[in-house]
CSV table of C-alpha atoms in Angstrom, one decimal:
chain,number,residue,atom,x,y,z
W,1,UNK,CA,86.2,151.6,-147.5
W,2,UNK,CA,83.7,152.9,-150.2
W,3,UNK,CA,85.2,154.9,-152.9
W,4,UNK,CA,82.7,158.1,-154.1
W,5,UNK,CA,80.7,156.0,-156.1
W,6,UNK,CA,80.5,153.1,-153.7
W,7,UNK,CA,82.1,149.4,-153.1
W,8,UNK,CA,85.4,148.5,-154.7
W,9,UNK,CA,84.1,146.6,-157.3
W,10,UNK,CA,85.7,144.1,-159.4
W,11,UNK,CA,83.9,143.5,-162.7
W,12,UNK,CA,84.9,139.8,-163.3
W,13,UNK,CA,84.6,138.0,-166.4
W,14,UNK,CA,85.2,134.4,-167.1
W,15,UNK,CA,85.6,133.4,-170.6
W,16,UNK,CA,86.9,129.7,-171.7
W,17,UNK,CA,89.1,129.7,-175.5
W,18,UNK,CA,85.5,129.2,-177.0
W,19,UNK,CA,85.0,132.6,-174.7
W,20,UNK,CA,87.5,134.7,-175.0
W,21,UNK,CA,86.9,137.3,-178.2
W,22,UNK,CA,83.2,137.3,-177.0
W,23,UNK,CA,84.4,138.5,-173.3
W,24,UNK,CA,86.8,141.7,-174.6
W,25,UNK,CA,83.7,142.6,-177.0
W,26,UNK,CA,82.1,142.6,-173.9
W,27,UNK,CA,84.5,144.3,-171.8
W,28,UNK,CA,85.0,146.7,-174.9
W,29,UNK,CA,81.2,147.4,-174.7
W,30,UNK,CA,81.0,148.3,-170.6
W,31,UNK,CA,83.8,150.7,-171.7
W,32,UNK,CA,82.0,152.4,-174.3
W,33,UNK,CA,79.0,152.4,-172.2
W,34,UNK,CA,80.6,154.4,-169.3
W,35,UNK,CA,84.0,155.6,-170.6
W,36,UNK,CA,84.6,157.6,-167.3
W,37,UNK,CA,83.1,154.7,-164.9
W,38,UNK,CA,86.6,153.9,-163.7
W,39,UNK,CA,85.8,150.5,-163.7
W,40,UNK,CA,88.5,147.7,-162.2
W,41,UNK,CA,88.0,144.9,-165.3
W,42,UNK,CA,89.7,141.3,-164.1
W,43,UNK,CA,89.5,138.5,-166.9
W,44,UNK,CA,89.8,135.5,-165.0
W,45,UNK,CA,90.7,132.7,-167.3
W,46,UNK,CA,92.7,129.1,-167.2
W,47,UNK,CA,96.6,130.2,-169.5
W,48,UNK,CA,95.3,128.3,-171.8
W,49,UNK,CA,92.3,130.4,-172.5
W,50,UNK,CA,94.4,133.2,-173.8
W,51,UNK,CA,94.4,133.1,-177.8
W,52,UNK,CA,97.5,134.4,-179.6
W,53,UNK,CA,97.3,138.2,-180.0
W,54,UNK,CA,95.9,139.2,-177.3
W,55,UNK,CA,98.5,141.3,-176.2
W,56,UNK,CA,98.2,143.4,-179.5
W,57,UNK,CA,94.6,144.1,-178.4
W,58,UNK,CA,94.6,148.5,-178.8
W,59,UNK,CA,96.2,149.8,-175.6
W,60,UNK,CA,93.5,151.9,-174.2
W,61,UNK,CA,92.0,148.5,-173.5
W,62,UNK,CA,94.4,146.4,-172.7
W,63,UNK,CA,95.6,148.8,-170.0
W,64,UNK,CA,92.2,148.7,-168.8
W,65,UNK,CA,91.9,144.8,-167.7
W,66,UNK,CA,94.0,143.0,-165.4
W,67,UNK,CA,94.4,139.4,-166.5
W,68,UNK,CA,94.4,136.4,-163.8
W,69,UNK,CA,95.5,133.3,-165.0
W,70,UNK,CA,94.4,130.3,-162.7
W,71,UNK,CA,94.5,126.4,-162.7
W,72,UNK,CA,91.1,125.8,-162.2
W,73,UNK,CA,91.2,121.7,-161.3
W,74,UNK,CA,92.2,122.7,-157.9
W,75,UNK,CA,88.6,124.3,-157.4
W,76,UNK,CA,86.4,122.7,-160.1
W,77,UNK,CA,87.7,119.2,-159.5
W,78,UNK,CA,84.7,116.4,-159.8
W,79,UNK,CA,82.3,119.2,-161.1
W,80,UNK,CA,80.7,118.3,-165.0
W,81,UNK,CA,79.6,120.8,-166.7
W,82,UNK,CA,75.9,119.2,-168.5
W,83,UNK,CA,74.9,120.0,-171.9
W,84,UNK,CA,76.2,122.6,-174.2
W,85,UNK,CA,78.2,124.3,-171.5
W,86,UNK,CA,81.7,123.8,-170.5
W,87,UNK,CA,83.2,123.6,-166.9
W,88,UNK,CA,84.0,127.3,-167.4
W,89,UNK,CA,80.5,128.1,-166.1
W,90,UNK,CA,81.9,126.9,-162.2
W,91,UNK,CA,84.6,129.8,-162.3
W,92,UNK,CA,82.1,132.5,-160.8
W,93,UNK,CA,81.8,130.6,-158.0
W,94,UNK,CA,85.3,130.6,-157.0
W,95,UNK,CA,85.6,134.6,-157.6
W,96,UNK,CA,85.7,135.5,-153.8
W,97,UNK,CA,88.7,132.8,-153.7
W,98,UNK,CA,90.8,134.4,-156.2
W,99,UNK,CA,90.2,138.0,-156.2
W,100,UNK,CA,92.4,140.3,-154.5
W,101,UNK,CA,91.2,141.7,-150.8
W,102,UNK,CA,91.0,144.9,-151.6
W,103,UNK,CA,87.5,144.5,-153.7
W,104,UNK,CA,84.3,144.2,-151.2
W,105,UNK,CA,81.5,143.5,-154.5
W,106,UNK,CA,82.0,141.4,-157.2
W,107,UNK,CA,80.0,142.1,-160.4
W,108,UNK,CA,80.5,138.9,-162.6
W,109,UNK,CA,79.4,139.8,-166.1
W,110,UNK,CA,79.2,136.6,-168.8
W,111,UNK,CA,80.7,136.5,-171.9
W,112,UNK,CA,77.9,136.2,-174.0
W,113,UNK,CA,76.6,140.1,-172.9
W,114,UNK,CA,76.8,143.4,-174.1
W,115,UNK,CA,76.8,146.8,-172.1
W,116,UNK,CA,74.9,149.3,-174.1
W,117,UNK,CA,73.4,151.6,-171.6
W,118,UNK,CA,75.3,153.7,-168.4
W,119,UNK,CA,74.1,151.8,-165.8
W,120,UNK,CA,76.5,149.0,-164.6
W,121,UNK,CA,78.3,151.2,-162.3
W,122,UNK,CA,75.3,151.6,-160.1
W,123,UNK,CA,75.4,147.9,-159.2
W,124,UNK,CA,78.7,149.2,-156.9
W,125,UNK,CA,76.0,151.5,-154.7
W,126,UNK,CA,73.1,149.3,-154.6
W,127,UNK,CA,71.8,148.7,-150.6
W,128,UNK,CA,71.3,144.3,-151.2
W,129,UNK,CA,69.7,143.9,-147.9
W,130,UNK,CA,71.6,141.4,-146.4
W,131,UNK,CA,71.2,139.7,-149.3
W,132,UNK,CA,74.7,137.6,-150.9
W,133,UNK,CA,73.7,138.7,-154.4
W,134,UNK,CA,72.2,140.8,-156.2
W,135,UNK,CA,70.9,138.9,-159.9
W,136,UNK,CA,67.2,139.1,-162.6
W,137,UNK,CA,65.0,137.0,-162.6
W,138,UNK,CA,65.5,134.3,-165.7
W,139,UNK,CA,62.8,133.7,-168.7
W,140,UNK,CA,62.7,129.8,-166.7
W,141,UNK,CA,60.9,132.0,-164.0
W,142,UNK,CA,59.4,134.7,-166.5
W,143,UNK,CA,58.0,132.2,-168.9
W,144,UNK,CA,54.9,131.1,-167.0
W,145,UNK,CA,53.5,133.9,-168.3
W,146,UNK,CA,53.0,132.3,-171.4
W,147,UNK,CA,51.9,129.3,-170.3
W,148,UNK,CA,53.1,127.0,-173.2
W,149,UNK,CA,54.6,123.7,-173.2
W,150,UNK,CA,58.6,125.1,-172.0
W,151,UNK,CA,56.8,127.1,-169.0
W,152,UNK,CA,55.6,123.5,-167.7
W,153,UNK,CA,58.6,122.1,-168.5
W,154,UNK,CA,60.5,125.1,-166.9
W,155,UNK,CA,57.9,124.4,-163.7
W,156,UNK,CA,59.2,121.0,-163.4
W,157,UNK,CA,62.7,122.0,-163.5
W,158,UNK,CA,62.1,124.2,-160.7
W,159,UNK,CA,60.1,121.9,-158.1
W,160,UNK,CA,62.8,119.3,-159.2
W,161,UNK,CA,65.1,122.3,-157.0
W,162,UNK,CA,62.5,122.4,-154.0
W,163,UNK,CA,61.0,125.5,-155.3
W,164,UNK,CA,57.8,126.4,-154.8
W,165,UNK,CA,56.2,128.1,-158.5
W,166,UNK,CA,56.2,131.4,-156.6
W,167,UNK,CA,59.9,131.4,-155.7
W,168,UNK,CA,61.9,133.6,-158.2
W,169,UNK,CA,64.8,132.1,-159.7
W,170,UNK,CA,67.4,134.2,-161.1
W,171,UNK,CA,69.7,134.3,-163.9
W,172,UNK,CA,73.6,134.0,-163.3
W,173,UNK,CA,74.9,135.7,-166.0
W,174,UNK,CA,74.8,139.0,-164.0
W,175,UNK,CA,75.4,138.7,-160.5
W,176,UNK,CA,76.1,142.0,-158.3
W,177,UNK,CA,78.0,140.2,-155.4
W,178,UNK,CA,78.5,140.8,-151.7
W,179,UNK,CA,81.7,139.4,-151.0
W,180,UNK,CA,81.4,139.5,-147.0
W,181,UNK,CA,77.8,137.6,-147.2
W,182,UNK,CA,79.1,135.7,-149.7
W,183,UNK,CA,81.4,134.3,-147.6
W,184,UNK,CA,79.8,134.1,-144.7
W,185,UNK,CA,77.2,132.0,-146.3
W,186,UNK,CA,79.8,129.8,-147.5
W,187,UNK,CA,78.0,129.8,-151.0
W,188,UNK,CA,80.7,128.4,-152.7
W,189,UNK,CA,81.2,125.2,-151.0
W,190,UNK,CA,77.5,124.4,-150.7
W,191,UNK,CA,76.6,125.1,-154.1
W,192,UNK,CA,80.2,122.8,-155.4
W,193,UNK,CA,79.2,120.5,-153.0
W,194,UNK,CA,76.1,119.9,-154.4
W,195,UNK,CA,77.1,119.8,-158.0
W,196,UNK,CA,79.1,117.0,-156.7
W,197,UNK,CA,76.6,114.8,-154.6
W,198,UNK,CA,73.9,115.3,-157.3
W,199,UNK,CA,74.5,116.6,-160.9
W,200,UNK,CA,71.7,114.9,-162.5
W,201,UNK,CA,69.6,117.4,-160.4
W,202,UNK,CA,70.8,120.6,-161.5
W,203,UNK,CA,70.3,121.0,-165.9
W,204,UNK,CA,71.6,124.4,-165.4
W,205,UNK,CA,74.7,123.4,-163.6
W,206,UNK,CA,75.5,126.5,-161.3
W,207,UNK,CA,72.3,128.2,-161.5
W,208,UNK,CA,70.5,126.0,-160.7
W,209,UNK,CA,72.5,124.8,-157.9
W,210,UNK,CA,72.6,128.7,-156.6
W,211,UNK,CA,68.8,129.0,-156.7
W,212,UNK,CA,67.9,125.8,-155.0
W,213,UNK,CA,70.5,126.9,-152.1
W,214,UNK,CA,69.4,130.3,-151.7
W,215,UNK,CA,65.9,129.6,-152.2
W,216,UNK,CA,64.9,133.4,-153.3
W,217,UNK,CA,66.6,134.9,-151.4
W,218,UNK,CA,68.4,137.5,-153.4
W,219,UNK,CA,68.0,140.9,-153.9
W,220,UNK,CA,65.8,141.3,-157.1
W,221,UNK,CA,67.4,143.3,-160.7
W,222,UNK,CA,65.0,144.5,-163.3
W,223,UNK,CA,65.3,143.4,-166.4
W,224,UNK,CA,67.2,146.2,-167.5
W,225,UNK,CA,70.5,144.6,-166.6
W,226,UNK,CA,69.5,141.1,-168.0
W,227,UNK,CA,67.4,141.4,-171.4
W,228,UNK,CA,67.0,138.0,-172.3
W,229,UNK,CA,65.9,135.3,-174.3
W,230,UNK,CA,62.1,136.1,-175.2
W,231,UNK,CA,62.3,139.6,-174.5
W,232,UNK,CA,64.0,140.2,-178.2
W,233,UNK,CA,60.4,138.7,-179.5
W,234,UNK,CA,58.2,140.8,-177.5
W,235,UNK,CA,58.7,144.2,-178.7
W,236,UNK,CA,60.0,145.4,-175.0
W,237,UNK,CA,63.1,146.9,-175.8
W,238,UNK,CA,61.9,150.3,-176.4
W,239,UNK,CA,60.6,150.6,-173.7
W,240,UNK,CA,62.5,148.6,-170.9
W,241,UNK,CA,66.0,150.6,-172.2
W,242,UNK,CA,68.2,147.7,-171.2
W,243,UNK,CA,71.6,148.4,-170.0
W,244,UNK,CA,72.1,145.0,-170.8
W,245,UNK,CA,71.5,142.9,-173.7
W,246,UNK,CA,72.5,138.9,-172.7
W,247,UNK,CA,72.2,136.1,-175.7
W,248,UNK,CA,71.5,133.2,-174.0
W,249,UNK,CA,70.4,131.0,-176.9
W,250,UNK,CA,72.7,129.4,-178.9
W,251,UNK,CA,74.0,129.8,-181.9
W,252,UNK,CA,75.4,133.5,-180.9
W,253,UNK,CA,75.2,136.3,-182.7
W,254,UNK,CA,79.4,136.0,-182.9
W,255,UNK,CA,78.4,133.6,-184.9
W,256,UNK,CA,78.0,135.0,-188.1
W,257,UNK,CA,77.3,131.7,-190.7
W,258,UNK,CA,74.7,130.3,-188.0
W,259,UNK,CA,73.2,133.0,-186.7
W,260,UNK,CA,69.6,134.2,-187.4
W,261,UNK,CA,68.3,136.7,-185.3
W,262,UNK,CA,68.8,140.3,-185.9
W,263,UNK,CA,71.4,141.6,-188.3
W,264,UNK,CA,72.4,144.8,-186.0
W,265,UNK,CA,74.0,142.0,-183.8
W,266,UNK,CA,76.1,140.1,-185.8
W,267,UNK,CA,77.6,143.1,-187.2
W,268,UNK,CA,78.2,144.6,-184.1
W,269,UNK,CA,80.4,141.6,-183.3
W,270,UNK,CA,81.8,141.3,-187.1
W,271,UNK,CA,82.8,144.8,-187.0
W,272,UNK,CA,84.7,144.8,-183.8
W,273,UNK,CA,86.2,141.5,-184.6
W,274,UNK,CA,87.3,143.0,-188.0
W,275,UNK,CA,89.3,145.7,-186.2
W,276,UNK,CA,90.6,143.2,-183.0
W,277,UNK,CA,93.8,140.6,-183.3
W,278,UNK,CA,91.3,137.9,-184.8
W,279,UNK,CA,90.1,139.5,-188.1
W,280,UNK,CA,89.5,135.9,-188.6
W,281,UNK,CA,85.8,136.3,-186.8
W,282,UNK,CA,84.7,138.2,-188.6
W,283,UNK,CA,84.9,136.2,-191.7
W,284,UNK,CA,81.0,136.0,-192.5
W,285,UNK,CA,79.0,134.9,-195.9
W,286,UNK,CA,77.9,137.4,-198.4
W,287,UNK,CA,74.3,136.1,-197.9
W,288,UNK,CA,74.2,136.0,-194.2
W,289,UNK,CA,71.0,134.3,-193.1
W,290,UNK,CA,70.3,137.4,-190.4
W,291,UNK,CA,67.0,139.2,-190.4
W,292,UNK,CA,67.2,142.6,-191.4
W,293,UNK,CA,64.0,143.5,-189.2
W,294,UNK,CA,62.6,142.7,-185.9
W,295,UNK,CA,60.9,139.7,-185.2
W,296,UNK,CA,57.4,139.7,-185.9
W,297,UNK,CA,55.2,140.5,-183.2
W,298,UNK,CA,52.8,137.3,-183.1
W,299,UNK,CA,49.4,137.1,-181.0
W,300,UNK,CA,50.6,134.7,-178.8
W,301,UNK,CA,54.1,137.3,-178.1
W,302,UNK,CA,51.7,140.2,-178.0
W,303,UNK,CA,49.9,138.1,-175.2
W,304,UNK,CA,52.2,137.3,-173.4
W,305,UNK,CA,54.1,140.7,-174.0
W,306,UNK,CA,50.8,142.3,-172.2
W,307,UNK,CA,51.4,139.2,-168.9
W,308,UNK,CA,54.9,139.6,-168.4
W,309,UNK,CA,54.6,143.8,-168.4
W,310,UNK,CA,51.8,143.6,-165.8
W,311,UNK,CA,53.9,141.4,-163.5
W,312,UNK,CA,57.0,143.8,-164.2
W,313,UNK,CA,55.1,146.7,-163.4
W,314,UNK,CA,54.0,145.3,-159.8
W,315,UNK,CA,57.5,143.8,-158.9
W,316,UNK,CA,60.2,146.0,-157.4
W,317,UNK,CA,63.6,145.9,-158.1
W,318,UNK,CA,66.2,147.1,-156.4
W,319,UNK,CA,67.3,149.6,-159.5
W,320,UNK,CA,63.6,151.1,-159.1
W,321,UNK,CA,60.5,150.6,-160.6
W,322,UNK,CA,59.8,149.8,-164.2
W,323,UNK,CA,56.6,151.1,-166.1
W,324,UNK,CA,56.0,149.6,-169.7
């Protein structure tokens, strides 16, 4: 049954220990965004995940998130994690497993975003065509309109998946789930299975694995619900108004002593982390290597900037058409 505003939507995320404070800024921010949006917030997490104090997070939002606890080695069992990331980055895949029946979307939301637009909430009334899921495409795909040295290596990655250059491939940071097509798909089990039969193949663990099974086929998001990675350097927030911001690049902006992007970041974090159960975070030093201004807006990025905003102008998304 729809509700007025569409699907019964779960908004899942899926933090590890490393994870956790990051997620309830993140849940704190889709809050803020749309304080009447009514959403139904699960943190699905190992026991283990949960730090001390977080049941003295302020009540308004811990009455807001239902917490599921799950053993995770029962699903994730033989799967690696490569790289920086842990095997936390599986647990999306198991969402249709563990969520209660009464939810028919899934809108998995990582840890490492914040909401600062209305917006999400449409993701619930979306038409995805058939389509398992609805997700943006990723700077791996965007980036060959610049051309350089990681857009080759980016093209690689992807034939490596049996993708032909012209195929989209998606980020899964933000993925607007149908549960039924989902299921019938059996997305789950073909993408663990092969995690398991071939890790070496898949750099991007999940993602990867989710774009070389579905092979394009999922219902396109603009980049308004995932602003990432070399958008920040091309001048395009202004005028793409994302709903989404999403820091894919490590170190984070949580991270105040290593961080070195833009200083309206790291205190956003620092100042909710001041006023959370870990004051600890927000600990930063009193000459904090952030930039105080935007990043400077290069030839090449203008360049590119002028590619990327022609191809975004011809695409269409299933939120609607974006003009820069």
């Amino acid at each position: 049954m729809k509700n007025r505003d569409g699907m019964r939507t779960a908004y899942c995320f899926t933090p590890d220990r490393a994870f956790f404070a990051p997620a309830l800024r993140a849940i704190a921010s889709l809050i803020e965004a749309e304080p009447d949006g009514g959403h139904e917030i699960v943190l699905v997490c190992e026991a283990s995940d949960v730090p001390p104090g977080f049941d003295k997070l302020a009540g308004p939002l811990l009455d807001r998130i239902e917490l599921l606890t799950v053993d995770f080695a029962r699903f994730d069992k033989n799967l690696k994690a490569s790289g920086r990331f842990s095997r936390a980055v599986f647990r999306r895949l198991f969402l249709d497993e563990l969520l209660p029946a009464r939810f028919q979307r899934i809108v998995s939301v990582d840890s490492d975003m914040l909401i600062v637009r209305p917006g999400l909430k449409r993701l619930e009334t979306f038409d995805l065509g058939g389509r398992p899921l609805a997700a943006a495409f990723d700077m791996i795909f965007y980036m060959d309109f610049k051309g350089d040295a990681l857009a080759r290596q980016f093209q690689r990655t992807r034939r490596s998946l049996g993708l032909a250059l012209d195929t989209p491939y998606f980020n899964a940071g933000l993925m607007a789930i149908d549960r039924a097509e989902w299921r019938r798909r059996a997305l789950a089990e073909q993408v663990a299975r092969a995690l398991r039969d071939a890790p070496e193949r898949f750099p991007f663990n999940e993602q990867d694995a989710l774009n070389a099974t579905l092979k394009g086929d999922f219902a396109p998001l603009s980049p308004r619900y995932n602003f990432m990675g070399d958008f920040f350097l091309l001048d395009l927030e202004r005028r793409i108004e994302p709903i989404v911001l999403h820091f894919v690049n490590a170190p984070k902006p949580w991270e105040l002593k290593l961080w070195r992007g833009e200083a309206r970041f790291a205190r956003d974090y620092r100042d909710w982390f001041a006023a959370s159960p870990w004051p600890e975070l927000a600990e930063a030093p009193s000459a904090p290597p952030w930039r105080r201004s935007r990043p400077p807006l290069t030839r090449v990025r203008q360049d590119f900037a002028k590619r990327l905003s022609l191809f975004i102008d011809r695409t269409r998304y299933i939120d609607g058409p974006l003009t820069l």
